[in-house]
CSV table of C-alpha atoms in Angstrom, one decimal:
chain,number,residue,atom,x,y,z
T,1,ASP,CA,0.0,0.0,0.0
T,2,ILE,CA,1.1,3.6,-0.7
T,3,GLN,CA,1.8,5.7,2.4
T,4,MET,CA,1.3,9.4,2.5
T,5,THR,CA,3.5,11.6,4.8
T,6,GLN,CA,2.2,15.1,5.4
T,7,SER,CA,4.0,17.9,7.2
T,8,PRO,CA,3.8,19.8,9.3
T,9,SER,CA,1.2,18.3,11.6
T,10,SER,CA,0.2,21.7,12.8
T,11,LEU,CA,0.9,25.2,11.7
T,12,SER,CA,0.2,28.7,13.1
T,13,ALA,CA,0.3,31.7,10.8
T,14,SER,CA,-1.0,35.3,10.6
T,15,VAL,CA,-3.7,36.6,8.3
T,16,GLY,CA,-2.1,37.5,5.0
T,17,ASP,CA,0.8,35.0,5.4
T,18,ARG,CA,1.8,32.5,2.7
T,19,VAL,CA,1.2,29.0,4.0
T,20,THR,CA,2.8,25.8,2.6
T,21,ILE,CA,2.1,22.2,3.4
T,22,THR,CA,4.0,19.3,2.0
T,23,CYS,CA,2.9,15.7,1.2
T,24,GLN,CA,5.2,12.9,0.2
T,25,ALA,CA,4.1,9.6,-1.2
T,26,SER,CA,6.0,6.3,-0.5
T,27,GLN,CA,6.1,5.6,-4.3
T,28,ASP,CA,5.4,7.4,-7.6
T,29,ILE,CA,1.7,8.4,-7.8
T,30,SER,CA,2.1,10.5,-10.9
T,31,ASN,CA,-0.2,13.5,-10.3
T,32,TYR,CA,-3.0,11.5,-8.6
T,33,LEU,CA,-2.9,13.7,-5.5
T,34,ASN,CA,-5.8,15.5,-3.9
T,35,TRP,CA,-6.1,18.1,-1.2
T,36,TYR,CA,-9.1,18.5,1.2
T,37,GLN,CA,-10.1,21.0,3.8
T,38,GLN,CA,-12.0,20.0,6.8
T,39,LYS,CA,-13.5,22.5,9.2
T,40,PRO,CA,-14.4,21.4,12.8
T,41,GLY,CA,-17.6,19.3,12.8
T,42,LYS,CA,-17.9,19.4,9.0
T,43,ALA,CA,-17.2,16.9,6.2
T,44,PRO,CA,-14.1,17.3,4.1
T,45,LYS,CA,-14.2,19.5,1.1
T,46,LEU,CA,-12.2,18.9,-2.1
T,47,LEU,CA,-10.0,21.8,-2.9
T,48,ILE,CA,-7.4,20.5,-5.4
T,49,TYR,CA,-7.3,17.4,-7.5
T,50,ASP,CA,-4.7,16.0,-10.0
T,51,ALA,CA,-2.1,17.8,-7.9
T,52,SER,CA,-2.8,21.2,-9.3
T,53,ASN,CA,-6.4,21.5,-10.5
T,54,LEU,CA,-8.6,23.9,-8.5
T,55,GLU,CA,-12.0,22.4,-7.8
T,56,THR,CA,-14.9,24.6,-9.1
T,57,GLY,CA,-15.8,27.4,-6.7
T,58,VAL,CA,-12.6,27.2,-4.6
T,59,PRO,CA,-10.8,30.5,-4.2
T,60,SER,CA,-7.7,31.1,-6.2
T,61,ARG,CA,-5.5,31.7,-3.2
T,62,PHE,CA,-5.4,27.9,-2.9
T,63,SER,CA,-3.0,26.1,-5.2
T,64,GLY,CA,-1.1,22.8,-5.5
T,65,SER,CA,1.9,21.5,-7.3
T,66,GLY,CA,4.1,18.5,-7.6
T,67,SER,CA,4.3,15.1,-9.3
T,68,GLY,CA,5.8,11.7,-8.6
T,69,THR,CA,6.3,11.5,-4.9
T,70,ASP,CA,6.5,15.1,-3.7
T,71,PHE,CA,3.7,17.6,-3.5
T,72,ILE,CA,3.0,21.1,-2.1
T,73,PHE,CA,-0.2,22.8,-1.1
T,74,THR,CA,-0.1,26.6,-0.8
T,75,ILE,CA,-2.4,29.3,0.5
T,76,SER,CA,-1.1,32.5,-1.0
T,77,SER,CA,-2.7,34.9,1.5
T,78,LEU,CA,-4.2,33.3,4.6
T,79,GLN,CA,-7.7,34.3,5.5
T,80,PRO,CA,-9.5,33.8,8.9
T,81,GLU,CA,-12.0,31.4,7.2
T,82,ASP,CA,-9.1,29.1,6.3
T,83,ILE,CA,-8.8,27.8,9.8
T,84,ALA,CA,-9.2,24.1,9.3
T,85,THR,CA,-7.3,20.8,9.0
T,86,TYR,CA,-5.9,20.0,5.6
T,87,TYR,CA,-5.4,16.5,4.2
T,88,CYS,CA,-3.6,15.1,1.2
T,89,GLN,CA,-4.9,11.9,-0.4
T,90,HIS,CA,-3.6,9.8,-3.3
T,91,CYS,CA,-6.0,8.2,-5.7
T,92,ASP,CA,-3.5,6.3,-7.8
T,93,ASN,CA,-4.8,2.9,-6.7
T,94,LEU,CA,-6.6,1.2,-3.8
T,95,PRO,CA,-6.5,1.9,-0.9
T,96,PRO,CA,-6.6,5.7,-1.5
T,97,ALA,CA,-4.7,6.7,1.6
T,98,PHE,CA,-4.8,10.1,3.3
T,99,GLY,CA,-2.0,12.0,5.0
T,100,GLN,CA,-2.3,12.4,8.7
T,101,GLY,CA,-3.5,16.0,8.3
T,102,THR,CA,-2.2,19.5,9.0
T,103,ARG,CA,-4.1,21.6,11.6
T,104,LEU,CA,-3.9,25.3,10.6
T,105,GLU,CA,-4.4,28.0,13.2
T,106,ILE,CA,-4.4,31.7,13.0
T,107,LYS,CA,-1.7,33.4,15.1
C,1,GLN,CA,-27.7,20.3,-6.1
C,2,VAL,CA,-25.8,17.2,-5.1
C,3,GLN,CA,-26.8,15.9,-1.7
C,4,LEU,CA,-25.7,12.9,0.3
C,5,VAL,CA,-27.4,12.2,3.6
C,6,GLU,CA,-26.1,9.4,5.9
C,7,SER,CA,-28.2,7.7,8.5
C,8,GLY,CA,-28.2,4.6,10.7
C,9,GLY,CA,-25.5,5.4,13.2
C,10,GLY,CA,-25.8,4.9,16.9
C,11,VAL,CA,-24.4,3.2,20.0
C,12,VAL,CA,-23.9,-0.5,19.7
C,13,GLN,CA,-22.1,-3.2,21.8
C,14,PRO,CA,-18.9,-4.9,20.6
C,15,GLY,CA,-19.7,-7.8,18.4
C,16,ARG,CA,-23.0,-6.5,17.2
C,17,SER,CA,-24.1,-5.2,13.8
C,18,LEU,CA,-25.3,-2.0,12.3
C,19,ARG,CA,-26.4,-0.9,8.8
C,20,LEU,CA,-25.6,2.6,7.5
C,21,SER,CA,-27.4,4.2,4.6
C,22,CYS,CA,-26.5,7.1,2.4
C,23,ALA,CA,-29.4,8.7,0.4
C,24,ALA,CA,-28.2,10.4,-2.7
C,25,SER,CA,-30.0,13.2,-4.7
C,26,GLY,CA,-29.3,15.9,-7.3
C,27,PHE,CA,-27.3,13.6,-9.6
C,28,THR,CA,-27.5,10.3,-11.6
C,29,PHE,CA,-26.5,8.0,-8.7
C,30,SER,CA,-26.1,5.0,-11.0
C,31,ASN,CA,-23.3,6.7,-12.9
C,32,TYR,CA,-20.8,7.1,-10.0
C,33,PRO,CA,-18.7,4.8,-7.8
C,34,MET,CA,-19.2,5.6,-4.2
C,35,HIS,CA,-17.0,5.4,-1.1
C,36,TRP,CA,-17.3,5.1,2.6
C,37,VAL,CA,-14.6,7.0,4.7
C,38,ARG,CA,-14.5,7.1,8.4
C,39,GLN,CA,-12.9,9.4,11.1
C,40,ALA,CA,-12.4,8.3,14.6
C,41,PRO,CA,-12.9,11.0,17.3
C,42,GLY,CA,-10.0,13.5,17.1
C,43,LYS,CA,-8.2,11.5,14.4
C,44,GLY,CA,-7.6,11.6,10.7
C,45,LEU,CA,-9.5,10.3,7.7
C,46,GLU,CA,-9.5,6.6,6.9
C,47,TRP,CA,-10.8,5.1,3.7
C,48,VAL,CA,-13.1,2.1,4.3
C,49,ALA,CA,-14.6,0.8,1.1
C,50,VAL,CA,-15.6,1.6,-2.5
C,51,ILE,CA,-18.2,0.2,-4.9
C,52,SER,CA,-18.4,0.5,-8.6
C,53,TYR,CA,-21.3,2.4,-10.3
C,54,ASP,CA,-23.1,-0.8,-11.1
C,55,GLY,CA,-22.4,-2.5,-7.8
C,56,ASN,CA,-20.5,-5.3,-9.3
C,57,THR,CA,-17.0,-4.5,-7.9
C,58,LYS,CA,-16.2,-3.7,-4.3
C,59,TYR,CA,-12.9,-3.1,-2.4
C,60,TYR,CA,-12.3,-2.8,1.3
C,61,ALA,CA,-9.6,-1.6,3.7
C,62,ASP,CA,-7.8,-4.4,5.4
C,63,SER,CA,-9.1,-3.2,8.8
C,64,VAL,CA,-12.7,-4.0,7.8
C,65,LYS,CA,-12.4,-6.8,5.3
C,66,GLY,CA,-14.6,-9.7,6.1
C,67,ARG,CA,-16.6,-7.7,8.6
C,68,PHE,CA,-18.1,-4.8,6.6
C,69,THR,CA,-20.1,-5.0,3.3
C,70,ILE,CA,-20.7,-2.2,0.9
C,71,SER,CA,-23.7,-2.3,-1.4
C,72,ARG,CA,-26.0,-0.1,-3.3
C,73,ASP,CA,-29.5,0.1,-4.7
C,74,ASN,CA,-29.5,2.2,-7.8
C,75,SER,CA,-33.3,2.1,-8.0
C,76,LYS,CA,-33.5,3.8,-4.6
C,77,ASN,CA,-30.4,6.0,-5.1
C,78,THR,CA,-29.0,4.7,-1.8
C,79,LEU,CA,-25.6,3.4,-0.7
C,80,TYR,CA,-25.2,1.0,2.2
C,81,LEU,CA,-22.6,-0.2,4.6
C,82,GLN,CA,-23.3,-3.3,6.7
C,83,LEU,CA,-21.1,-3.3,9.8
C,84,ASN,CA,-20.8,-6.7,11.5
C,85,SER,CA,-18.6,-8.0,14.4
C,86,LEU,CA,-18.1,-4.4,15.5
C,87,ARG,CA,-15.1,-3.5,17.6
C,88,VAL,CA,-14.4,-0.5,19.9
C,89,GLU,CA,-11.9,0.7,17.3
C,90,ASP,CA,-14.6,1.0,14.7
C,91,THR,CA,-16.0,4.0,16.6
C,92,ALA,CA,-16.0,6.9,14.2
C,93,VAL,CA,-18.0,9.2,12.0
C,94,TYR,CA,-18.8,7.4,8.8
C,95,TYR,CA,-19.0,9.5,5.6
C,96,CYS,CA,-20.3,8.5,2.2
C,97,ALA,CA,-18.6,10.3,-0.7
C,98,ARG,CA,-19.1,10.4,-4.5
C,99,THR,CA,-16.3,9.8,-6.9
C,100,LYS,CA,-15.6,12.6,-9.4
C,101,GLY,CA,-16.0,10.5,-12.5
C,102,ARG,CA,-17.0,7.1,-13.8
C,103,SER,CA,-14.0,5.3,-12.3
C,104,TRP,CA,-12.5,5.5,-8.8
C,105,SER,CA,-9.0,5.0,-10.3
C,106,GLY,CA,-7.3,8.4,-10.6
C,107,ASN,CA,-10.3,10.3,-9.4
C,108,PRO,CA,-11.0,12.2,-6.1
C,109,THR,CA,-14.2,12.3,-4.1
C,110,ASP,CA,-16.0,15.5,-4.8
C,111,TYR,CA,-19.1,15.4,-2.7
C,112,TRP,CA,-19.4,14.1,0.9
C,113,GLY,CA,-22.3,13.6,3.3
C,114,GLN,CA,-22.4,15.2,6.7
C,115,GLY,CA,-21.5,11.9,8.4
C,116,THR,CA,-23.2,9.5,10.9
C,117,LEU,CA,-21.6,8.6,14.2
C,118,VAL,CA,-21.1,5.0,15.2
C,119,THR,CA,-20.1,4.4,18.8
C,120,VAL,CA,-19.1,0.9,19.8
C,121,SER,CA,-19.1,0.5,23.5
C,122,SER,CA,-20.1,-2.0,26.2
């Protein structure tokens, strides 16, 4: 099975900051990498798919990059409503494993 | 609009069974593979199972294989998860989620339900 390693596990940043989260796959997954946002008490929401494609309706301050085993998720200018936990997930094959999550807080 | 509504969660003793349902609306349910994903209290997301759009192909996480069964009734636009031989470690919020596309291979899940809580406790 492919393992996903996400870092950091938690992050504190100020409004307006650029925020970066990394995700590493244990083997080549091409660009089959997704990013989800989960706010407390809510279901996950798809933000980025195929490593860099923005889901419809998602603000352009969110972006993703990478291929193979190394991926980056970026919020270009952090907003208060971005407080959430962010997960990467591969969908190259089954099981489609998630990273352990990054809890993002506002400083 | 796409809507997924889970039901059937509750408190159950170890070793007992439960059936979860996920009612779908706002899209052609029979065109999409569907997943179950769970989240233990305060923990991360864990994929549980997937079923093809026609119900003929199913895959499970090793942690639930042989105990859980995923199924669907396309005439009722409903997805199911039968949970047997429940363990304390199965305690979680269970989400159903739609695949973005005809195949689960290479595709993310684009719509999720609000989840239903299963608590396994004596």
